[in-house]
mmCIF file of C-alpha atoms in Angstrom:
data_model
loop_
_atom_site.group_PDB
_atom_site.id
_atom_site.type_symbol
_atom_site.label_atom_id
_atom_site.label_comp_id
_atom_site.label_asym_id
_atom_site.label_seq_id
_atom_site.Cartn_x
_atom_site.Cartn_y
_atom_site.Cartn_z
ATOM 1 C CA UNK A 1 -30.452 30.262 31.598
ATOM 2 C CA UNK A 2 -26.997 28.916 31.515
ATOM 3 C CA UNK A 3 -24.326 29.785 28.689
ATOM 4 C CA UNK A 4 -23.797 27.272 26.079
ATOM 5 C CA UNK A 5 -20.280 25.385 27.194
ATOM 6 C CA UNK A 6 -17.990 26.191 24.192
ATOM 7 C CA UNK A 7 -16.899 23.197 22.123
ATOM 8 C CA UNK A 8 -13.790 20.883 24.153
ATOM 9 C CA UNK A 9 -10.977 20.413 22.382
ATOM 10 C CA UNK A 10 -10.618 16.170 21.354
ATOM 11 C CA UNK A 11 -8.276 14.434 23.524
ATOM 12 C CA UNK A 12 -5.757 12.620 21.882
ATOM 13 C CA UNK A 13 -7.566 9.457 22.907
ATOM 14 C CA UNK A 14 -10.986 10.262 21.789
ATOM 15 C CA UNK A 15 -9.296 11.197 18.738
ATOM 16 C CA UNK A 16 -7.835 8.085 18.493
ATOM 17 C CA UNK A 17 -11.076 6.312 18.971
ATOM 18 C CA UNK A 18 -12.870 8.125 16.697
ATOM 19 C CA UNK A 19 -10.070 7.477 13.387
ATOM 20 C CA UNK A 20 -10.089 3.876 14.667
ATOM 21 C CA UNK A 21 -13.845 2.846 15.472
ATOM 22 C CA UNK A 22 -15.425 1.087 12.473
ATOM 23 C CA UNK A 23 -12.511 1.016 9.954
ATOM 24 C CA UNK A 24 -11.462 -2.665 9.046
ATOM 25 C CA UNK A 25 -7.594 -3.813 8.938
ATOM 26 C CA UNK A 26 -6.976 -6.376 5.851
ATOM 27 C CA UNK A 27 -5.607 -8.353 7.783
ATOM 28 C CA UNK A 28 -8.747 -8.630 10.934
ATOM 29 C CA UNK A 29 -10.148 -11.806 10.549
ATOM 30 C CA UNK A 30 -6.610 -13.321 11.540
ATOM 31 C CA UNK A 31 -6.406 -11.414 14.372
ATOM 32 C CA UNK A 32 -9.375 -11.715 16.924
ATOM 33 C CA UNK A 33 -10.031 -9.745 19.876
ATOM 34 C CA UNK A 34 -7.101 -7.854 18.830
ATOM 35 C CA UNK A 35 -8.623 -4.389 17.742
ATOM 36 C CA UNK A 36 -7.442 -2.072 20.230
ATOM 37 C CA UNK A 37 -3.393 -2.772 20.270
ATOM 38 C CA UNK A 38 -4.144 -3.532 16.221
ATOM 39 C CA UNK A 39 -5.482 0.298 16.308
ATOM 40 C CA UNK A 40 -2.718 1.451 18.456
ATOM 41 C CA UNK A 41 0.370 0.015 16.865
ATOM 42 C CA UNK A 42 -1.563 1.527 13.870
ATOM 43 C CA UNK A 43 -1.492 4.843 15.054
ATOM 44 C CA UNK A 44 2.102 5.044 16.290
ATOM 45 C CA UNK A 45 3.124 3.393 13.140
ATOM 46 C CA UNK A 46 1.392 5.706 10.901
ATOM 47 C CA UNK A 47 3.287 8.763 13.290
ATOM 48 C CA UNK A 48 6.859 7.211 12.248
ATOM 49 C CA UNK A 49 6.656 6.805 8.568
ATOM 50 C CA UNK A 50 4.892 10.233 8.516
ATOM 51 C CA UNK A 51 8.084 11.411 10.084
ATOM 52 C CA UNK A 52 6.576 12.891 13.571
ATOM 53 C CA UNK A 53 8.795 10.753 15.200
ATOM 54 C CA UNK A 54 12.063 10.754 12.920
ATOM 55 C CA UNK A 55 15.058 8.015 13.399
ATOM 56 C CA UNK A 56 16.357 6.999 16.618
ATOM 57 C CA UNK A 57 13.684 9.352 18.341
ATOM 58 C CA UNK A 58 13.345 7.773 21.461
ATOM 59 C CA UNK A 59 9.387 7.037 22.036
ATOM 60 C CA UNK A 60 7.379 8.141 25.350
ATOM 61 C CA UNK A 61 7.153 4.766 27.422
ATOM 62 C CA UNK A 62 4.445 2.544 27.981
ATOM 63 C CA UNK A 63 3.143 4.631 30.741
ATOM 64 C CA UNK A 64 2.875 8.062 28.602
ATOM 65 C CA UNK A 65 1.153 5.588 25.800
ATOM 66 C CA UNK A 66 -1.078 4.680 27.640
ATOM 67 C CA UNK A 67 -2.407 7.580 29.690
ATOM 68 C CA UNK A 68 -2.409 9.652 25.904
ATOM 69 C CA UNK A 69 -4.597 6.484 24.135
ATOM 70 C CA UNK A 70 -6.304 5.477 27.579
ATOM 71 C CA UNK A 71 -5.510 1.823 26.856
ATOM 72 C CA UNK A 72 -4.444 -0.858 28.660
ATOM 73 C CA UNK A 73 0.048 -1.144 29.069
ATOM 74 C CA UNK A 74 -0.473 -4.594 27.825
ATOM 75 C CA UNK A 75 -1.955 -2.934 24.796
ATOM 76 C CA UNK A 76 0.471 -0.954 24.840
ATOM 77 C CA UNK A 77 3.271 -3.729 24.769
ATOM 78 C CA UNK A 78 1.579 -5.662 22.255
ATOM 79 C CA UNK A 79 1.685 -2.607 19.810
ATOM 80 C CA UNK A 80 5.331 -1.762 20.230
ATOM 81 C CA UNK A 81 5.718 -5.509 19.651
ATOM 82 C CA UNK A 82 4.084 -5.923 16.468
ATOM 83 C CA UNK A 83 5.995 -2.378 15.635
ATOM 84 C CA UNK A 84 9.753 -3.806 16.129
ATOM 85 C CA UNK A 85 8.581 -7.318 14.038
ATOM 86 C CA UNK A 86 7.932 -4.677 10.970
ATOM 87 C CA UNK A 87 11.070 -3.227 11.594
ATOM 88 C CA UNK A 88 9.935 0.164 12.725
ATOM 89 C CA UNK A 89 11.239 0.187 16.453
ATOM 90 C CA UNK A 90 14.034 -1.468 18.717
ATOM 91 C CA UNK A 91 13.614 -1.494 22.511
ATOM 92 C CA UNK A 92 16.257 -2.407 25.390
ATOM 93 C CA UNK A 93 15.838 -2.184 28.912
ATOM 94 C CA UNK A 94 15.852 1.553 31.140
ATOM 95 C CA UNK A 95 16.580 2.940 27.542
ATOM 96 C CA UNK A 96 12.807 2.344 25.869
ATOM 97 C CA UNK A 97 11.598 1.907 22.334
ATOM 98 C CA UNK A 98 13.585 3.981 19.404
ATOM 99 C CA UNK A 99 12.699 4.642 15.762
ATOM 100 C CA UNK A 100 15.104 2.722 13.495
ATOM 101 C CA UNK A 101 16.734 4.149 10.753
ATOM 102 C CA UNK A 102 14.291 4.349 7.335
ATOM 103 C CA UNK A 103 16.530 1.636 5.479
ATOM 104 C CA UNK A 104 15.437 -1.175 8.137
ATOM 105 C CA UNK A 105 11.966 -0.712 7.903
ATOM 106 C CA UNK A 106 10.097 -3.556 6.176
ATOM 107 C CA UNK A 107 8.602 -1.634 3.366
ATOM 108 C CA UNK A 108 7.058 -5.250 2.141
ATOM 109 C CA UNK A 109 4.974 -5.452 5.236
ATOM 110 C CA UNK A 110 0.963 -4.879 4.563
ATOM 111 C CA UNK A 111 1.183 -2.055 7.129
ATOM 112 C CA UNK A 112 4.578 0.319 6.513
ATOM 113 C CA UNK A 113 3.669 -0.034 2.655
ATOM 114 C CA UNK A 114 -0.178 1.536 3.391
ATOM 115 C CA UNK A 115 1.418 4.406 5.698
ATOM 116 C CA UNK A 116 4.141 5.050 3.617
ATOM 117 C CA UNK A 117 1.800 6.006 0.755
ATOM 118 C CA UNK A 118 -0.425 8.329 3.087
ATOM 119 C CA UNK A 119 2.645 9.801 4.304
ATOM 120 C CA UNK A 120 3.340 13.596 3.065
ATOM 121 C CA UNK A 121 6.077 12.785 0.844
ATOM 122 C CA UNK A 122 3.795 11.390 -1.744
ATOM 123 C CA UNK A 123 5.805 11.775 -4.644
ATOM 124 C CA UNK A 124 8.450 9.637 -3.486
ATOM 125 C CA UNK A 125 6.638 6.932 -2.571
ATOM 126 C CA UNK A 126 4.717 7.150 -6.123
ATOM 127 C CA UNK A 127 8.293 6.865 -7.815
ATOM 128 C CA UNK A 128 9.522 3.958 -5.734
ATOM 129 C CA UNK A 129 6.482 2.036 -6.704
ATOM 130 C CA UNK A 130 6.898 2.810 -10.399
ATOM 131 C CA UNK A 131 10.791 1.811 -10.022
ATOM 132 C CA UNK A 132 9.700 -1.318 -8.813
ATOM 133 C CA UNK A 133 7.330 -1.665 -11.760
ATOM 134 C CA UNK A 134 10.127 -0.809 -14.027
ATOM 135 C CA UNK A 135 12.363 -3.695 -12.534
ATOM 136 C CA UNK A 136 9.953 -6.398 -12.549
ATOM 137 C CA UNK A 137 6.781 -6.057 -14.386
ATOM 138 C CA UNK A 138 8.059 -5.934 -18.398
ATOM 139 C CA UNK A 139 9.688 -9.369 -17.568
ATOM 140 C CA UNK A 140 7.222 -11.072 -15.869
ATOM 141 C CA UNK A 141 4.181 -9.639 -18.217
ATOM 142 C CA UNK A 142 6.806 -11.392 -21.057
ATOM 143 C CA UNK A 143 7.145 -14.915 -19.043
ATOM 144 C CA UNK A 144 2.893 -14.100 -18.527
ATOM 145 C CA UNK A 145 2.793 -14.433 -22.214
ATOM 146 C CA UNK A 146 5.119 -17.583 -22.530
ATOM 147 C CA UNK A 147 3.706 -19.296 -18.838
ATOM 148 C CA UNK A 148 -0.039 -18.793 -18.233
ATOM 149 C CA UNK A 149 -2.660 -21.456 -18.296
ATOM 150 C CA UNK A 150 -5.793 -20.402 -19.566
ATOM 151 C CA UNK A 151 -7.402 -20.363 -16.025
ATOM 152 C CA UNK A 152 -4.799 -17.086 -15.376
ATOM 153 C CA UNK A 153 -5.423 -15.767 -18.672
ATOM 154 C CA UNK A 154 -9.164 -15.681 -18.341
ATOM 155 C CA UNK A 155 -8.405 -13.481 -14.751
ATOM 156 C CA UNK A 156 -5.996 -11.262 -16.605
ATOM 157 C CA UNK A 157 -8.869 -10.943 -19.304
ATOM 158 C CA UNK A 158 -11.577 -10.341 -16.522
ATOM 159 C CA UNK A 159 -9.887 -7.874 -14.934
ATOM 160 C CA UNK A 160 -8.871 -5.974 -17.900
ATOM 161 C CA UNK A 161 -12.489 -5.999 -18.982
ATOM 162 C CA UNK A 162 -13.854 -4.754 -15.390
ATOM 163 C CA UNK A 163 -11.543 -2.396 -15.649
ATOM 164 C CA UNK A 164 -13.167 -0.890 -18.909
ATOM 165 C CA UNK A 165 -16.570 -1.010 -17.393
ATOM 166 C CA UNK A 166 -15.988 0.272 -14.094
ATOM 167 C CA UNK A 167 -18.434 3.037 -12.962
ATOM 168 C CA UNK A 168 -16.359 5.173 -10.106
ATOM 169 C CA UNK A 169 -12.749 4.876 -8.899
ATOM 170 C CA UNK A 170 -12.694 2.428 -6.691
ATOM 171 C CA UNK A 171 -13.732 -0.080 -9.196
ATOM 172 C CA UNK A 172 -11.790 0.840 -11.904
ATOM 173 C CA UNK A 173 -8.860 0.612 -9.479
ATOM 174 C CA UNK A 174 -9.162 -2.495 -7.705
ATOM 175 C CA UNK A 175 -9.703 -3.881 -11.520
ATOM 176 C CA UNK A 176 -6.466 -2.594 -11.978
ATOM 177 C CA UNK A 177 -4.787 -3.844 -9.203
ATOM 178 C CA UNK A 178 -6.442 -7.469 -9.931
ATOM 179 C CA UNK A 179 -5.130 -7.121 -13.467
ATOM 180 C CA UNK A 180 -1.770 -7.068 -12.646
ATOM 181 C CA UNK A 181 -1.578 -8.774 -9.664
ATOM 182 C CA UNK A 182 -3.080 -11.792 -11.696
ATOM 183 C CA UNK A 183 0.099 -11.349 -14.156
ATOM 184 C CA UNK A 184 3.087 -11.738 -11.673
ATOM 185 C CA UNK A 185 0.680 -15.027 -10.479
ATOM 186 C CA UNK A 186 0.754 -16.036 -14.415
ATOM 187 C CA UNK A 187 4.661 -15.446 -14.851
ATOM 188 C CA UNK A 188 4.987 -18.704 -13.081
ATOM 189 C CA UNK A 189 7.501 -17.570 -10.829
ATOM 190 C CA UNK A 190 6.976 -18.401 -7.531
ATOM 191 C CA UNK A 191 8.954 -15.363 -5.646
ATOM 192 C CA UNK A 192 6.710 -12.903 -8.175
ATOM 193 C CA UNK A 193 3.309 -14.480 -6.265
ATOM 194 C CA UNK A 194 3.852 -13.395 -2.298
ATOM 195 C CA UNK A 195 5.709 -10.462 -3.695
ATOM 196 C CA UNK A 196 2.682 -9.445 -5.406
ATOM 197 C CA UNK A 197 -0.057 -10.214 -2.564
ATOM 198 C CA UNK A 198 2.495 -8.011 -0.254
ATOM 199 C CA UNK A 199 2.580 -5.134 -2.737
ATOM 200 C CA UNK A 200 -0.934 -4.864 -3.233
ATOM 201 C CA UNK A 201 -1.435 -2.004 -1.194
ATOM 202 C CA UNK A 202 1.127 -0.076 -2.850
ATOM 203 C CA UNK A 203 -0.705 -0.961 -5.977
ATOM 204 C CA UNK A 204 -4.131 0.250 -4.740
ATOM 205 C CA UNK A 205 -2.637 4.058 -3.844
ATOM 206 C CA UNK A 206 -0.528 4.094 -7.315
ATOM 207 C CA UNK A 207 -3.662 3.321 -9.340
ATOM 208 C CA UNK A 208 -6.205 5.211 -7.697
ATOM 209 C CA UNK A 209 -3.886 8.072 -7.739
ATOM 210 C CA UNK A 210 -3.236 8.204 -11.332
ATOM 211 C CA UNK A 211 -6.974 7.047 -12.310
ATOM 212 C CA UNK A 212 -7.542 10.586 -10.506
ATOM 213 C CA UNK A 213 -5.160 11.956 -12.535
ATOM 214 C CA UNK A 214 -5.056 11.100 -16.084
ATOM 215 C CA UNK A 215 -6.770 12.814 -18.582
ATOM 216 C CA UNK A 216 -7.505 10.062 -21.127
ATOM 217 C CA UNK A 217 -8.957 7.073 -19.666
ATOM 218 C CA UNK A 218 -9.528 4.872 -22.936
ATOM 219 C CA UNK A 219 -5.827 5.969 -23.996
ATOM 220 C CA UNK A 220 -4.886 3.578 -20.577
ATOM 221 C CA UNK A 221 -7.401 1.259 -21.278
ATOM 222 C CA UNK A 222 -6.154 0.462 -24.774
ATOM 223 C CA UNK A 223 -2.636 0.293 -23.042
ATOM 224 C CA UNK A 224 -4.036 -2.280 -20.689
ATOM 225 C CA UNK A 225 -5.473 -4.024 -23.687
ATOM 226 C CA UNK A 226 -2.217 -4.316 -25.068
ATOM 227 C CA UNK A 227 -1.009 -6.208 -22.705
ATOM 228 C CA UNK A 228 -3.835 -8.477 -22.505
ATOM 229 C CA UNK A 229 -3.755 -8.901 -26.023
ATOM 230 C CA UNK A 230 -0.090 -9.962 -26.565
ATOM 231 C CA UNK A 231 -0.270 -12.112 -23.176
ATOM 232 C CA UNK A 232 -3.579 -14.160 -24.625
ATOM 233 C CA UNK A 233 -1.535 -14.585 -28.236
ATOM 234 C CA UNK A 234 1.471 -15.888 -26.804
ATOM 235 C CA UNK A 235 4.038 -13.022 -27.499
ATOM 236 C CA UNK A 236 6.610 -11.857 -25.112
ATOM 237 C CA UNK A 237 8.204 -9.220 -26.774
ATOM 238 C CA UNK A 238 5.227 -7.501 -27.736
ATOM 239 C CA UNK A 239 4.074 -7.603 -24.020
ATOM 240 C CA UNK A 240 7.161 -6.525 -22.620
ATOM 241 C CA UNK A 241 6.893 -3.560 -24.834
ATOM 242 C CA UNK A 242 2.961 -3.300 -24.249
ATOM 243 C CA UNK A 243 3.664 -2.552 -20.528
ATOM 244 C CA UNK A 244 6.865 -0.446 -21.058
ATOM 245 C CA UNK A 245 4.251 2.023 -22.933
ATOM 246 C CA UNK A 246 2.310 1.785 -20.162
ATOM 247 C CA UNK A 247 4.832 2.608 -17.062
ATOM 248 C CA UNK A 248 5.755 5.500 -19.374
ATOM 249 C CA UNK A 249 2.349 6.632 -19.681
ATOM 250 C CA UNK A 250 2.156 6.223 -15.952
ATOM 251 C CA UNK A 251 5.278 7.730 -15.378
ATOM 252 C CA UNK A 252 4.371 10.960 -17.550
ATOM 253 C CA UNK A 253 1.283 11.219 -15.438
ATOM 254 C CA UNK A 254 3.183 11.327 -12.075
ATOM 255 C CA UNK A 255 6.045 13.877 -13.686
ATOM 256 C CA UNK A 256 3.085 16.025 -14.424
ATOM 257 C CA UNK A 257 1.658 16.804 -11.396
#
């Protein structure tokens, strides 16, 4: 009887296969038959924010790709491609494809945002999100209050309320997200509305961080409430301040970790 055959090590293309079969990009549906160099660029994008490949590293070339992936070079290609339109890489001829610098990224894009908050430097993505928040969100909660119709004020109620009677994390967060996503829509500013959609992702990893976190859901809740309140009555000041109590309560959740 013949010896078992120890275990093989994964390859780094079955490994890729196996993070990439059956998980579902947001943005799919607009991009048929596109999976694999969707997958790849994925990959090699995740690599650079993560900081394997730090700035001006120059990347293996299209060969090395794709003998380490066993994909097609015009998979290949098209990854690198949709890589330098985020900002990530530049390529020139005999040279090859090089990291940019951090500041160049597109931190906006769908993409760099969701592998910038997986990346191992957590904490500082979970500050830049809440700076953000503290820039625009006390404002635009405060033209919410003076601007919505009550079409967006019946979201921003819905959402508050799912929030409250969420059953597991990933409701309660996606409630959250919807909740303030549908307040930039309601500030009636039109930059606030694609800046929103783009920052969603960002949004998702803040929440469902914190959610893990915090020690005293109905203490956010009621926070939340707040701000639904004083944006359904009309008052700006009161929901500017509403959602300053809540960064801070955010913000003291993040420090304390």
């Amino acid at each position: 009887m013949q010896d078992a055959k120890p275990n093989k090590r994964k390859t780094a293309a079955e490994a890729f296969a196996e993070r990439t079969s059956g998980v579902r990009r947001a943005d799919a549906a607009r991009m048929p038959g596109s999976s694999v160099h969707a997958s790849l660029a994925n990959e090699i994008g995740l690599r650079i924010v993560r900081g394997d490949y730090p700035p001006g590293t120059i990347l293996p070339n299209e060969a090395k790709w794709s003998e380490t992936f066993d994909v097609s070079r015009s998979a290949v290609r098209e990854a690198i491609k949709m890589l330098m339109a985020k900002s990530l890489l530049s390529s020139r001829p005999k040279i090859g494809s090089w990291v940019e610098p951090k500041e160049r990224w597109n931190l906006l894009d769908r993409d760099v945002l969701a592998w910038y908050a997986t990346s191992p430097d957590r904490e500082v993505f979970l500050r830049t999100v809440q700076e953000f928040r503290h820039i625009i969100e006390p404002e635009a909660s405060a033209f919410a209050a003076m601007r919505r119709t009550d079409e967006q004020m019946a979201e921003i109620s819905q959402a508050c309320r799912e929030m409250g009677e969420a059953t597991n994390l990933q409701e309660r967060t996606r409630a959250d997200t919807r909740f303030h996503l549908a307040i930039l829509r309601a500030s009636g500013n039109d930059l606030l509305v694609p800046l929103g959609v783009l920052i969603e992702s960002a949004f998702d990893h803040l929440f469902a961080y914190t959610t893990r976190e915090l020690d005293d859901l109905q203490h956010a809740q009621r926070l939340h409430e707040a701000i639904e309140k004083s944006i359904r009555l009309q008052r700006p000041d009161a929901a500017r301040n509403a959602v300053r109590k809540l960064l801070a309560n955010t913000d003291s959740v993040i420090k304390s970790r």
